[in-house]
Short mmCIF file of N, CA and C in Angstrom, two decimals:
data_model
loop_
_atom_site.label_atom_id
_atom_site.label_comp_id
_atom_site.label_asym_id
_atom_site.label_seq_id
_atom_site.Cartn_x
_atom_site.Cartn_y
_atom_site.Cartn_z
N MET H 1 -11.89 -29.78 160.15
CA MET H 1 -11.52 -28.36 160.02
C MET H 1 -10.36 -28.07 160.97
N ASP H 2 -9.27 -27.56 160.44
CA ASP H 2 -8.09 -27.23 161.24
C ASP H 2 -8.29 -25.87 161.91
N LEU H 3 -8.33 -25.87 163.23
CA LEU H 3 -8.55 -24.63 163.97
C LEU H 3 -7.27 -23.84 164.21
N LYS H 4 -6.13 -24.39 163.79
CA LYS H 4 -4.85 -23.68 163.86
C LYS H 4 -4.57 -23.14 165.26
N GLY H 5 -4.83 -24.00 166.24
CA GLY H 5 -4.53 -23.63 167.61
C GLY H 5 -5.59 -22.78 168.30
N LYS H 6 -6.66 -22.47 167.61
CA LYS H 6 -7.72 -21.64 168.21
C LYS H 6 -8.66 -22.51 169.05
N ARG H 7 -9.22 -21.91 170.08
CA ARG H 7 -10.27 -22.54 170.89
C ARG H 7 -11.59 -21.88 170.55
N VAL H 8 -12.57 -22.68 170.15
CA VAL H 8 -13.88 -22.14 169.81
C VAL H 8 -14.81 -22.32 171.01
N ILE H 9 -15.48 -21.23 171.38
CA ILE H 9 -16.44 -21.24 172.48
C ILE H 9 -17.81 -20.90 171.92
N LEU H 10 -18.78 -21.75 172.17
CA LEU H 10 -20.17 -21.48 171.77
C LEU H 10 -20.91 -20.93 172.99
N GLY H 11 -21.33 -19.68 172.89
CA GLY H 11 -22.03 -19.04 173.99
C GLY H 11 -23.53 -19.21 173.86
N SER H 12 -24.00 -20.45 173.79
CA SER H 12 -25.42 -20.72 173.59
C SER H 12 -25.81 -22.02 174.27
N ASN H 13 -26.97 -22.03 174.90
CA ASN H 13 -27.51 -23.24 175.52
C ASN H 13 -28.27 -24.11 174.53
N SER H 14 -28.47 -23.63 173.31
CA SER H 14 -29.32 -24.33 172.36
C SER H 14 -28.73 -25.68 171.95
N PRO H 15 -29.44 -26.79 172.21
CA PRO H 15 -28.93 -28.09 171.74
C PRO H 15 -28.86 -28.17 170.23
N ARG H 16 -29.73 -27.42 169.55
CA ARG H 16 -29.70 -27.44 168.08
C ARG H 16 -28.43 -26.77 167.55
N ARG H 17 -28.03 -25.65 168.17
CA ARG H 17 -26.78 -25.00 167.74
C ARG H 17 -25.57 -25.88 168.05
N ARG H 18 -25.59 -26.54 169.19
CA ARG H 18 -24.48 -27.44 169.52
C ARG H 18 -24.38 -28.55 168.48
N GLU H 19 -25.52 -29.13 168.11
CA GLU H 19 -25.51 -30.22 167.14
C GLU H 19 -25.01 -29.76 165.78
N LEU H 20 -25.46 -28.59 165.35
CA LEU H 20 -25.05 -28.10 164.03
C LEU H 20 -23.56 -27.73 164.01
N LEU H 21 -23.07 -27.10 165.07
CA LEU H 21 -21.64 -26.77 165.11
C LEU H 21 -20.80 -28.04 165.16
N ALA H 22 -21.25 -29.05 165.89
CA ALA H 22 -20.53 -30.33 165.94
C ALA H 22 -20.47 -30.96 164.56
N GLY H 23 -21.46 -30.67 163.71
CA GLY H 23 -21.47 -31.21 162.36
C GLY H 23 -20.33 -30.72 161.49
N LEU H 24 -19.65 -29.66 161.92
CA LEU H 24 -18.47 -29.18 161.19
C LEU H 24 -17.21 -29.95 161.57
N ASN H 25 -17.36 -30.92 162.49
CA ASN H 25 -16.23 -31.74 162.94
C ASN H 25 -15.11 -30.89 163.54
N ILE H 26 -15.51 -29.95 164.40
CA ILE H 26 -14.52 -29.15 165.12
C ILE H 26 -14.73 -29.35 166.62
N ASP H 27 -13.66 -29.16 167.36
CA ASP H 27 -13.74 -29.20 168.81
C ASP H 27 -14.17 -27.83 169.31
N PHE H 28 -15.12 -27.82 170.22
CA PHE H 28 -15.55 -26.56 170.83
C PHE H 28 -16.07 -26.84 172.22
N GLU H 29 -16.15 -25.79 173.02
CA GLU H 29 -16.73 -25.90 174.34
C GLU H 29 -17.93 -24.97 174.42
N VAL H 30 -18.82 -25.25 175.34
CA VAL H 30 -20.00 -24.42 175.57
C VAL H 30 -19.80 -23.66 176.88
N ASP H 31 -19.93 -22.34 176.81
CA ASP H 31 -19.83 -21.50 178.01
C ASP H 31 -20.88 -20.40 177.88
N THR H 32 -21.90 -20.46 178.71
CA THR H 32 -23.03 -19.54 178.57
C THR H 32 -23.09 -18.51 179.70
N LYS H 33 -22.03 -18.40 180.50
CA LYS H 33 -22.04 -17.40 181.57
C LYS H 33 -22.03 -16.02 180.94
N ASN H 34 -23.02 -15.21 181.31
CA ASN H 34 -23.24 -13.96 180.59
C ASN H 34 -24.03 -13.01 181.48
N ASP H 35 -23.72 -11.71 181.37
CA ASP H 35 -24.47 -10.73 182.15
C ASP H 35 -25.29 -9.78 181.28
N PHE H 36 -25.52 -10.19 180.02
CA PHE H 36 -26.30 -9.34 179.11
C PHE H 36 -27.79 -9.46 179.41
N ASN H 37 -28.45 -8.34 179.52
CA ASN H 37 -29.89 -8.30 179.73
C ASN H 37 -30.57 -8.23 178.36
N GLU H 38 -31.27 -9.29 177.98
CA GLU H 38 -31.85 -9.38 176.63
C GLU H 38 -33.13 -8.55 176.54
N CYS H 39 -32.97 -7.26 176.43
CA CYS H 39 -34.12 -6.38 176.24
C CYS H 39 -33.75 -5.33 175.21
N PHE H 40 -34.76 -4.72 174.62
CA PHE H 40 -34.53 -3.71 173.58
C PHE H 40 -35.67 -2.72 173.61
N SER H 41 -35.39 -1.54 173.05
CA SER H 41 -36.40 -0.49 173.02
C SER H 41 -37.53 -0.90 172.09
N PRO H 42 -38.79 -0.58 172.46
CA PRO H 42 -39.92 -0.94 171.60
C PRO H 42 -39.88 -0.28 170.23
N ASP H 43 -39.14 0.83 170.10
CA ASP H 43 -39.08 1.49 168.79
C ASP H 43 -37.92 0.99 167.93
N THR H 44 -37.21 -0.04 168.39
CA THR H 44 -36.16 -0.64 167.56
C THR H 44 -36.79 -1.35 166.37
N PRO H 45 -36.34 -1.05 165.15
CA PRO H 45 -36.87 -1.78 163.98
C PRO H 45 -36.71 -3.29 164.19
N TYR H 46 -37.81 -4.04 163.96
CA TYR H 46 -37.80 -5.45 164.34
C TYR H 46 -36.73 -6.25 163.62
N ASP H 47 -36.35 -5.83 162.40
CA ASP H 47 -35.34 -6.60 161.68
C ASP H 47 -33.92 -6.33 162.18
N GLU H 48 -33.75 -5.35 163.08
CA GLU H 48 -32.43 -5.08 163.66
C GLU H 48 -32.24 -5.76 165.01
N VAL H 49 -33.32 -6.29 165.58
CA VAL H 49 -33.26 -6.84 166.94
C VAL H 49 -32.32 -8.05 167.04
N PRO H 50 -32.37 -9.03 166.12
CA PRO H 50 -31.46 -10.18 166.27
C PRO H 50 -29.99 -9.77 166.33
N ARG H 51 -29.59 -8.80 165.50
CA ARG H 51 -28.19 -8.34 165.53
C ARG H 51 -27.86 -7.71 166.89
N LEU H 52 -28.75 -6.88 167.40
CA LEU H 52 -28.51 -6.26 168.71
C LEU H 52 -28.36 -7.31 169.80
N MET H 53 -29.19 -8.34 169.75
CA MET H 53 -29.14 -9.38 170.77
C MET H 53 -27.86 -10.21 170.64
N SER H 54 -27.47 -10.56 169.43
CA SER H 54 -26.27 -11.37 169.23
C SER H 54 -25.02 -10.62 169.69
N VAL H 55 -24.91 -9.35 169.29
CA VAL H 55 -23.75 -8.55 169.71
C VAL H 55 -23.77 -8.36 171.23
N GLY H 56 -24.95 -8.11 171.79
CA GLY H 56 -25.06 -7.94 173.23
C GLY H 56 -24.61 -9.17 173.99
N LYS H 57 -25.01 -10.35 173.52
CA LYS H 57 -24.59 -11.60 174.16
C LYS H 57 -23.07 -11.76 174.08
N SER H 58 -22.49 -11.37 172.94
CA SER H 58 -21.04 -11.49 172.79
C SER H 58 -20.30 -10.60 173.79
N HIS H 59 -20.72 -9.35 173.88
CA HIS H 59 -20.02 -8.42 174.76
C HIS H 59 -20.42 -8.60 176.22
N GLY H 60 -21.50 -9.35 176.48
CA GLY H 60 -21.88 -9.67 177.85
C GLY H 60 -21.20 -10.91 178.39
N PHE H 61 -20.33 -11.53 177.57
CA PHE H 61 -19.60 -12.72 178.03
C PHE H 61 -18.87 -12.40 179.32
N HIS H 62 -18.79 -13.38 180.21
CA HIS H 62 -18.41 -13.11 181.60
C HIS H 62 -16.94 -12.82 181.82
N ARG H 63 -16.10 -12.96 180.79
CA ARG H 63 -14.66 -12.69 180.99
C ARG H 63 -14.04 -12.24 179.69
N PRO H 64 -12.87 -11.60 179.76
CA PRO H 64 -12.16 -11.26 178.53
C PRO H 64 -11.72 -12.52 177.78
N LEU H 65 -11.64 -12.42 176.48
CA LEU H 65 -11.20 -13.55 175.67
C LEU H 65 -9.68 -13.61 175.62
N ALA H 66 -9.16 -14.83 175.67
CA ALA H 66 -7.73 -15.04 175.48
C ALA H 66 -7.39 -14.88 174.00
N GLY H 67 -6.12 -14.72 173.72
CA GLY H 67 -5.69 -14.44 172.36
C GLY H 67 -5.99 -15.55 171.37
N ASN H 68 -6.17 -16.77 171.85
CA ASN H 68 -6.41 -17.89 170.93
C ASN H 68 -7.87 -18.34 170.91
N GLU H 69 -8.78 -17.53 171.47
CA GLU H 69 -10.18 -17.94 171.58
C GLU H 69 -11.08 -17.22 170.56
N ILE H 70 -12.07 -17.96 170.07
CA ILE H 70 -13.12 -17.40 169.21
C ILE H 70 -14.46 -17.69 169.89
N LEU H 71 -15.18 -16.64 170.23
CA LEU H 71 -16.49 -16.77 170.85
C LEU H 71 -17.58 -16.63 169.79
N ILE H 72 -18.54 -17.56 169.80
CA ILE H 72 -19.66 -17.50 168.87
C ILE H 72 -20.95 -17.33 169.67
N THR H 73 -21.69 -16.27 169.37
CA THR H 73 -23.01 -16.07 169.97
C THR H 73 -24.01 -15.89 168.84
N ALA H 74 -25.29 -16.10 169.15
CA ALA H 74 -26.31 -16.01 168.11
C ALA H 74 -27.66 -15.69 168.73
N ASP H 75 -28.55 -15.18 167.88
CA ASP H 75 -29.92 -14.94 168.30
C ASP H 75 -30.83 -15.16 167.10
N THR H 76 -31.89 -15.94 167.31
CA THR H 76 -32.85 -16.24 166.24
C THR H 76 -34.21 -15.69 166.61
N MET H 77 -34.85 -15.02 165.66
CA MET H 77 -36.19 -14.50 165.89
C MET H 77 -37.11 -14.84 164.74
N VAL H 78 -38.35 -15.11 165.09
CA VAL H 78 -39.41 -15.33 164.11
C VAL H 78 -40.16 -14.01 163.97
N ILE H 79 -40.26 -13.53 162.74
CA ILE H 79 -40.82 -12.20 162.49
C ILE H 79 -41.98 -12.32 161.53
N LEU H 80 -43.13 -11.83 161.96
CA LEU H 80 -44.27 -11.69 161.06
C LEU H 80 -44.16 -10.33 160.38
N PRO H 81 -43.95 -10.29 159.07
CA PRO H 81 -43.84 -8.99 158.40
C PRO H 81 -45.19 -8.27 158.36
N PRO H 82 -45.17 -6.97 158.14
CA PRO H 82 -46.45 -6.25 158.02
C PRO H 82 -47.32 -6.87 156.94
N SER H 83 -48.62 -6.97 157.24
CA SER H 83 -49.54 -7.60 156.28
C SER H 83 -50.96 -7.16 156.58
N ASP H 84 -51.70 -6.84 155.52
CA ASP H 84 -53.12 -6.50 155.65
C ASP H 84 -53.37 -5.41 156.69
N GLY H 85 -52.48 -4.41 156.67
CA GLY H 85 -52.65 -3.30 157.60
C GLY H 85 -52.13 -3.57 159.00
N ARG H 86 -51.65 -4.81 159.25
CA ARG H 86 -51.11 -5.12 160.57
C ARG H 86 -49.62 -4.82 160.59
N PRO H 87 -49.10 -4.29 161.70
CA PRO H 87 -47.66 -4.00 161.76
C PRO H 87 -46.86 -5.29 161.87
N GLY H 88 -45.56 -5.20 161.62
CA GLY H 88 -44.69 -6.35 161.83
C GLY H 88 -44.64 -6.70 163.31
N GLU H 89 -44.37 -7.97 163.60
CA GLU H 89 -44.35 -8.41 165.00
C GLU H 89 -43.26 -9.46 165.18
N ILE H 90 -42.52 -9.34 166.28
CA ILE H 90 -41.56 -10.37 166.66
C ILE H 90 -42.28 -11.40 167.51
N LEU H 91 -42.15 -12.67 167.13
CA LEU H 91 -42.72 -13.76 167.92
C LEU H 91 -41.58 -14.42 168.69
N GLY H 92 -41.50 -14.13 169.98
CA GLY H 92 -40.47 -14.73 170.81
C GLY H 92 -40.89 -16.09 171.32
N LYS H 93 -40.34 -16.49 172.46
CA LYS H 93 -40.74 -17.76 173.05
C LYS H 93 -42.07 -17.58 173.76
N PRO H 94 -42.99 -18.51 173.57
CA PRO H 94 -44.31 -18.34 174.19
C PRO H 94 -44.24 -18.42 175.72
N LYS H 95 -45.13 -17.65 176.34
CA LYS H 95 -45.16 -17.63 177.81
C LYS H 95 -45.80 -18.88 178.38
N ASP H 96 -46.75 -19.45 177.64
CA ASP H 96 -47.49 -20.60 178.13
C ASP H 96 -48.22 -21.26 176.96
N ARG H 97 -49.06 -22.24 177.26
CA ARG H 97 -49.76 -23.00 176.22
C ARG H 97 -50.64 -22.08 175.37
N GLU H 98 -51.38 -21.19 176.02
CA GLU H 98 -52.29 -20.31 175.27
C GLU H 98 -51.52 -19.39 174.34
N ASP H 99 -50.36 -18.91 174.80
CA ASP H 99 -49.56 -18.02 173.97
C ASP H 99 -48.99 -18.78 172.77
N ALA H 100 -48.59 -20.03 172.97
CA ALA H 100 -48.10 -20.84 171.85
C ALA H 100 -49.19 -21.06 170.82
N ILE H 101 -50.40 -21.35 171.28
CA ILE H 101 -51.52 -21.55 170.36
C ILE H 101 -51.80 -20.26 169.59
N ARG H 102 -51.76 -19.12 170.28
CA ARG H 102 -52.00 -17.84 169.61
C ARG H 102 -50.96 -17.60 168.51
N MET H 103 -49.69 -17.85 168.82
CA MET H 103 -48.63 -17.63 167.83
C MET H 103 -48.84 -18.50 166.60
N LEU H 104 -49.15 -19.76 166.80
CA LEU H 104 -49.32 -20.64 165.65
C LEU H 104 -50.56 -20.27 164.84
N ARG H 105 -51.59 -19.77 165.50
CA ARG H 105 -52.74 -19.26 164.74
C ARG H 105 -52.33 -18.05 163.90
N ASP H 106 -51.46 -17.19 164.44
CA ASP H 106 -50.99 -16.04 163.69
C ASP H 106 -50.13 -16.46 162.49
N LEU H 107 -49.37 -17.55 162.65
CA LEU H 107 -48.51 -18.03 161.57
C LEU H 107 -49.29 -18.81 160.51
N SER H 108 -50.43 -19.34 160.87
CA SER H 108 -51.21 -20.20 159.98
C SER H 108 -51.59 -19.48 158.69
N GLY H 109 -51.28 -20.13 157.56
CA GLY H 109 -51.68 -19.61 156.26
C GLY H 109 -50.90 -18.39 155.81
N ARG H 110 -49.79 -18.10 156.47
CA ARG H 110 -49.06 -16.86 156.17
C ARG H 110 -47.57 -17.15 155.96
N GLU H 111 -46.92 -16.19 155.34
CA GLU H 111 -45.46 -16.18 155.25
C GLU H 111 -44.90 -15.48 156.48
N HIS H 112 -43.78 -15.99 156.98
CA HIS H 112 -43.05 -15.27 158.02
C HIS H 112 -41.56 -15.40 157.74
N HIS H 113 -40.77 -14.64 158.47
CA HIS H 113 -39.33 -14.64 158.29
C HIS H 113 -38.65 -15.15 159.56
N VAL H 114 -37.64 -15.97 159.37
CA VAL H 114 -36.79 -16.38 160.48
C VAL H 114 -35.42 -15.76 160.25
N THR H 115 -35.02 -14.89 161.17
CA THR H 115 -33.74 -14.19 161.05
C THR H 115 -32.83 -14.59 162.20
N THR H 116 -31.62 -15.02 161.85
CA THR H 116 -30.60 -15.34 162.85
C THR H 116 -29.43 -14.39 162.65
N ALA H 117 -28.97 -13.81 163.74
CA ALA H 117 -27.73 -13.04 163.73
C ALA H 117 -26.68 -13.83 164.48
N VAL H 118 -25.47 -13.85 163.94
CA VAL H 118 -24.36 -14.58 164.55
C VAL H 118 -23.18 -13.61 164.71
N THR H 119 -22.57 -13.64 165.88
CA THR H 119 -21.38 -12.83 166.14
C THR H 119 -20.21 -13.75 166.45
N LEU H 120 -19.11 -13.56 165.74
CA LEU H 120 -17.86 -14.24 166.04
C LEU H 120 -16.88 -13.18 166.51
N ARG H 121 -16.30 -13.39 167.70
CA ARG H 121 -15.43 -12.37 168.27
C ARG H 121 -14.17 -13.02 168.85
N THR H 122 -13.04 -12.36 168.60
CA THR H 122 -11.79 -12.73 169.23
C THR H 122 -11.36 -11.55 170.12
N ALA H 123 -10.18 -11.66 170.71
CA ALA H 123 -9.68 -10.56 171.53
C ALA H 123 -9.40 -9.31 170.70
N SER H 124 -9.25 -9.48 169.38
CA SER H 124 -8.85 -8.33 168.56
C SER H 124 -9.74 -8.06 167.36
N SER H 125 -10.74 -8.90 167.10
CA SER H 125 -11.59 -8.69 165.93
C SER H 125 -13.00 -9.18 166.21
N GLU H 126 -13.93 -8.76 165.35
CA GLU H 126 -15.33 -9.10 165.55
C GLU H 126 -16.07 -9.04 164.21
N GLU H 127 -16.96 -10.00 164.00
CA GLU H 127 -17.82 -9.97 162.81
C GLU H 127 -19.21 -10.42 163.21
N THR H 128 -20.22 -9.70 162.73
CA THR H 128 -21.61 -10.09 162.92
C THR H 128 -22.28 -10.13 161.56
N PHE H 129 -23.04 -11.19 161.32
CA PHE H 129 -23.80 -11.29 160.07
C PHE H 129 -25.20 -11.80 160.41
N THR H 130 -26.12 -11.59 159.48
CA THR H 130 -27.48 -12.10 159.66
C THR H 130 -27.86 -12.93 158.44
N ASP H 131 -28.80 -13.83 158.67
CA ASP H 131 -29.34 -14.65 157.59
C ASP H 131 -30.84 -14.74 157.80
N THR H 132 -31.60 -14.57 156.73
CA THR H 132 -33.05 -14.60 156.82
C THR H 132 -33.62 -15.65 155.87
N THR H 133 -34.53 -16.45 156.38
CA THR H 133 -35.23 -17.46 155.58
C THR H 133 -36.72 -17.15 155.61
N GLU H 134 -37.35 -17.22 154.46
CA GLU H 134 -38.80 -17.03 154.38
C GLU H 134 -39.48 -18.40 154.49
N VAL H 135 -40.52 -18.47 155.30
CA VAL H 135 -41.19 -19.73 155.60
C VAL H 135 -42.70 -19.55 155.41
N TRP H 136 -43.34 -20.55 154.83
CA TRP H 136 -44.79 -20.51 154.62
C TRP H 136 -45.44 -21.69 155.33
N PHE H 137 -46.46 -21.39 156.12
CA PHE H 137 -47.30 -22.43 156.71
C PHE H 137 -48.58 -22.57 155.90
N LYS H 138 -49.10 -23.79 155.82
CA LYS H 138 -50.45 -24.00 155.30
C LYS H 138 -51.45 -23.45 156.32
N ASP H 139 -52.72 -23.46 155.97
CA ASP H 139 -53.76 -23.12 156.93
C ASP H 139 -53.85 -24.25 157.95
N LEU H 140 -53.44 -23.97 159.17
CA LEU H 140 -53.44 -24.98 160.22
C LEU H 140 -54.81 -25.03 160.90
N THR H 141 -55.30 -26.21 161.18
CA THR H 141 -56.55 -26.33 161.93
C THR H 141 -56.24 -26.18 163.42
N ASP H 142 -57.27 -25.84 164.19
CA ASP H 142 -57.08 -25.76 165.64
C ASP H 142 -56.66 -27.11 166.21
N GLU H 143 -57.17 -28.19 165.63
CA GLU H 143 -56.80 -29.52 166.10
C GLU H 143 -55.30 -29.78 165.87
N GLU H 144 -54.79 -29.37 164.71
CA GLU H 144 -53.37 -29.55 164.43
C GLU H 144 -52.51 -28.71 165.38
N ILE H 145 -52.94 -27.49 165.62
CA ILE H 145 -52.17 -26.60 166.50
C ILE H 145 -52.14 -27.15 167.92
N THR H 146 -53.27 -27.51 168.46
CA THR H 146 -53.29 -28.00 169.85
C THR H 146 -52.59 -29.35 169.97
N TYR H 147 -52.70 -30.20 168.95
CA TYR H 147 -51.98 -31.48 168.98
C TYR H 147 -50.47 -31.22 169.08
N TYR H 148 -49.98 -30.32 168.24
CA TYR H 148 -48.54 -30.04 168.26
C TYR H 148 -48.10 -29.44 169.59
N VAL H 149 -48.83 -28.44 170.06
CA VAL H 149 -48.44 -27.77 171.31
C VAL H 149 -48.46 -28.76 172.48
N ASP H 150 -49.48 -29.59 172.55
CA ASP H 150 -49.60 -30.52 173.67
C ASP H 150 -48.63 -31.70 173.56
N THR H 151 -48.24 -32.05 172.33
CA THR H 151 -47.33 -33.18 172.14
C THR H 151 -45.87 -32.76 172.28
N CYS H 152 -45.51 -31.65 171.63
CA CYS H 152 -44.09 -31.25 171.57
C CYS H 152 -43.73 -30.14 172.55
N ARG H 153 -44.72 -29.45 173.10
CA ARG H 153 -44.50 -28.41 174.11
C ARG H 153 -43.38 -27.44 173.70
N PRO H 154 -43.61 -26.67 172.65
CA PRO H 154 -42.54 -25.83 172.08
C PRO H 154 -42.35 -24.49 172.80
N PHE H 155 -42.29 -24.54 174.12
CA PHE H 155 -42.28 -23.30 174.89
C PHE H 155 -40.89 -22.65 174.94
N ASP H 156 -39.85 -23.38 174.51
CA ASP H 156 -38.50 -22.81 174.49
C ASP H 156 -38.09 -22.38 173.09
N LYS H 157 -39.06 -22.27 172.18
CA LYS H 157 -38.74 -22.00 170.78
C LYS H 157 -39.41 -20.72 170.30
N ALA H 158 -38.63 -19.87 169.66
CA ALA H 158 -39.18 -18.64 169.08
C ALA H 158 -40.27 -19.00 168.08
N GLY H 159 -41.39 -18.29 168.16
CA GLY H 159 -42.50 -18.57 167.25
C GLY H 159 -43.30 -19.79 167.60
N ALA H 160 -42.93 -20.46 168.70
CA ALA H 160 -43.65 -21.63 169.20
C ALA H 160 -43.61 -22.83 168.25
N TYR H 161 -42.52 -22.95 167.48
CA TYR H 161 -42.42 -24.15 166.66
C TYR H 161 -40.97 -24.45 166.33
N ALA H 162 -40.71 -25.69 165.97
CA ALA H 162 -39.41 -26.12 165.44
C ALA H 162 -39.66 -26.80 164.11
N ILE H 163 -38.96 -26.38 163.08
CA ILE H 163 -39.19 -26.90 161.74
C ILE H 163 -38.91 -28.40 161.66
N GLN H 164 -38.02 -28.90 162.52
CA GLN H 164 -37.65 -30.32 162.47
C GLN H 164 -38.62 -31.22 163.22
N GLU H 165 -39.63 -30.62 163.85
CA GLU H 165 -40.62 -31.40 164.58
C GLU H 165 -41.88 -31.62 163.72
N TRP H 166 -42.90 -32.24 164.32
CA TRP H 166 -44.11 -32.65 163.61
C TRP H 166 -44.73 -31.50 162.82
N ILE H 167 -44.80 -30.32 163.42
CA ILE H 167 -45.47 -29.19 162.75
C ILE H 167 -44.75 -28.80 161.46
N GLY H 168 -43.42 -28.95 161.45
CA GLY H 168 -42.68 -28.65 160.22
C GLY H 168 -42.96 -29.67 159.14
N HIS H 169 -43.04 -30.93 159.53
CA HIS H 169 -43.31 -32.00 158.55
C HIS H 169 -44.72 -31.86 157.99
N ALA H 170 -45.67 -31.53 158.84
CA ALA H 170 -47.07 -31.52 158.42
C ALA H 170 -47.56 -30.19 157.91
N GLY H 171 -46.94 -29.09 158.36
CA GLY H 171 -47.55 -27.79 158.10
C GLY H 171 -46.78 -26.82 157.25
N ILE H 172 -45.47 -27.01 157.07
CA ILE H 172 -44.69 -26.04 156.30
C ILE H 172 -44.69 -26.45 154.83
N THR H 173 -45.17 -25.55 153.99
CA THR H 173 -45.33 -25.87 152.57
C THR H 173 -44.16 -25.40 151.72
N ARG H 174 -43.37 -24.43 152.23
CA ARG H 174 -42.29 -23.89 151.41
C ARG H 174 -41.33 -23.12 152.29
N ILE H 175 -40.02 -23.20 151.96
CA ILE H 175 -39.07 -22.27 152.56
C ILE H 175 -38.21 -21.70 151.44
N ASP H 176 -37.76 -20.48 151.63
CA ASP H 176 -36.87 -19.82 150.68
C ASP H 176 -35.66 -19.34 151.48
N GLY H 177 -34.56 -20.09 151.37
CA GLY H 177 -33.37 -19.77 152.14
C GLY H 177 -32.87 -21.00 152.87
N SER H 178 -32.04 -20.80 153.87
CA SER H 178 -31.38 -21.88 154.58
C SER H 178 -32.32 -22.59 155.55
N TYR H 179 -32.45 -23.91 155.40
CA TYR H 179 -33.20 -24.72 156.35
C TYR H 179 -32.56 -24.64 157.73
N PHE H 180 -31.22 -24.73 157.77
CA PHE H 180 -30.53 -24.75 159.06
C PHE H 180 -30.70 -23.43 159.80
N ASN H 181 -30.89 -22.35 159.06
CA ASN H 181 -31.17 -21.07 159.70
C ASN H 181 -32.48 -21.13 160.48
N VAL H 182 -33.48 -21.81 159.93
CA VAL H 182 -34.76 -21.95 160.63
C VAL H 182 -34.59 -22.83 161.86
N VAL H 183 -33.71 -23.82 161.78
CA VAL H 183 -33.40 -24.62 162.96
C VAL H 183 -32.77 -23.75 164.05
N GLY H 184 -32.04 -22.70 163.63
CA GLY H 184 -31.49 -21.77 164.61
C GLY H 184 -30.04 -21.38 164.41
N PHE H 185 -29.41 -21.86 163.31
CA PHE H 185 -27.99 -21.58 163.12
C PHE H 185 -27.67 -21.73 161.64
N PRO H 186 -27.37 -20.63 160.93
CA PRO H 186 -27.02 -20.74 159.51
C PRO H 186 -25.60 -21.28 159.37
N ILE H 187 -25.46 -22.59 159.52
CA ILE H 187 -24.16 -23.20 159.77
C ILE H 187 -23.19 -23.01 158.60
N GLN H 188 -23.68 -22.95 157.37
CA GLN H 188 -22.74 -22.76 156.25
C GLN H 188 -22.08 -21.39 156.33
N LYS H 189 -22.84 -20.37 156.71
CA LYS H 189 -22.26 -19.03 156.87
C LYS H 189 -21.33 -18.98 158.08
N VAL H 190 -21.66 -19.73 159.13
CA VAL H 190 -20.76 -19.81 160.28
C VAL H 190 -19.42 -20.41 159.86
N TYR H 191 -19.49 -21.48 159.05
CA TYR H 191 -18.28 -22.13 158.56
C TYR H 191 -17.41 -21.14 157.77
N GLU H 192 -18.03 -20.39 156.86
CA GLU H 192 -17.27 -19.42 156.05
C GLU H 192 -16.66 -18.34 156.94
N ALA H 193 -17.40 -17.88 157.96
CA ALA H 193 -16.87 -16.85 158.85
C ALA H 193 -15.70 -17.38 159.68
N LEU H 194 -15.80 -18.64 160.12
CA LEU H 194 -14.68 -19.24 160.85
C LEU H 194 -13.45 -19.36 159.96
N LEU H 195 -13.64 -19.76 158.71
CA LEU H 195 -12.50 -19.85 157.79
C LEU H 195 -11.79 -18.51 157.68
N LYS H 196 -12.55 -17.41 157.58
CA LYS H 196 -11.93 -16.09 157.47
C LYS H 196 -11.15 -15.74 158.73
N MET H 197 -11.69 -16.09 159.90
CA MET H 197 -11.00 -15.75 161.14
C MET H 197 -9.74 -16.58 161.34
N LEU H 198 -9.72 -17.79 160.78
CA LEU H 198 -8.56 -18.65 160.93
C LEU H 198 -7.46 -18.32 159.93
#
C-alpha cells in the first residue's frame, strides 16, 4: 500500500491490532502516549461508548499531529444486548479470575455483540466509524470456563475471551460479521478508510 509520504501512527498497545495493521503491508509506528481518561457517564447508551472512547483516545494523543501524519485509535467492547428482561451490559476487561468466570457464564448459551470504533485523524481531517459483529457461544460448562480462564488468563481482553484462543475454537458456534472485528480491529474497513485519506 502506497502511503504517499504519510506516516501512520497506531495509538494502541494491542498486539492483535499491531498484527492486523501489519497485514496490510504498510509501515507504521506505535505511540500510545495519551492523557485521555477512559471513563463515561453511566447513562451513556452502551452502543455509543466505543465511539466515545475511540474519539477520546484520538484527541487525548500527547502532541499535535504533523501535516503528514495519520493517527489511528480504536476501542472494542463486548456488549450483552437486553434479553429476558435484563438490561444491556458492557463487558469490559475482567478485574480478576472470578470476574472472568462470571463474564463467561453470562456469555454462555447467548448471543452478544462485539463493537469496535476506529478513529483516523490527521492535522486537518477526522473520520470515525464503527463495526459490529454478532457472536454466539454454545452452553459452556463450568469446567470449560475454568479451564480456559486458568490456561489462557484472558484478563486483558474485553468480555474475558479472545476468539482466536481455545474458547473460540471450542465454544463459538456462529458469528455474523467480521471475524477480525472480534479480534479487535475491523481491518478491511480500516484499509478502506486509509485509502480515502490518502
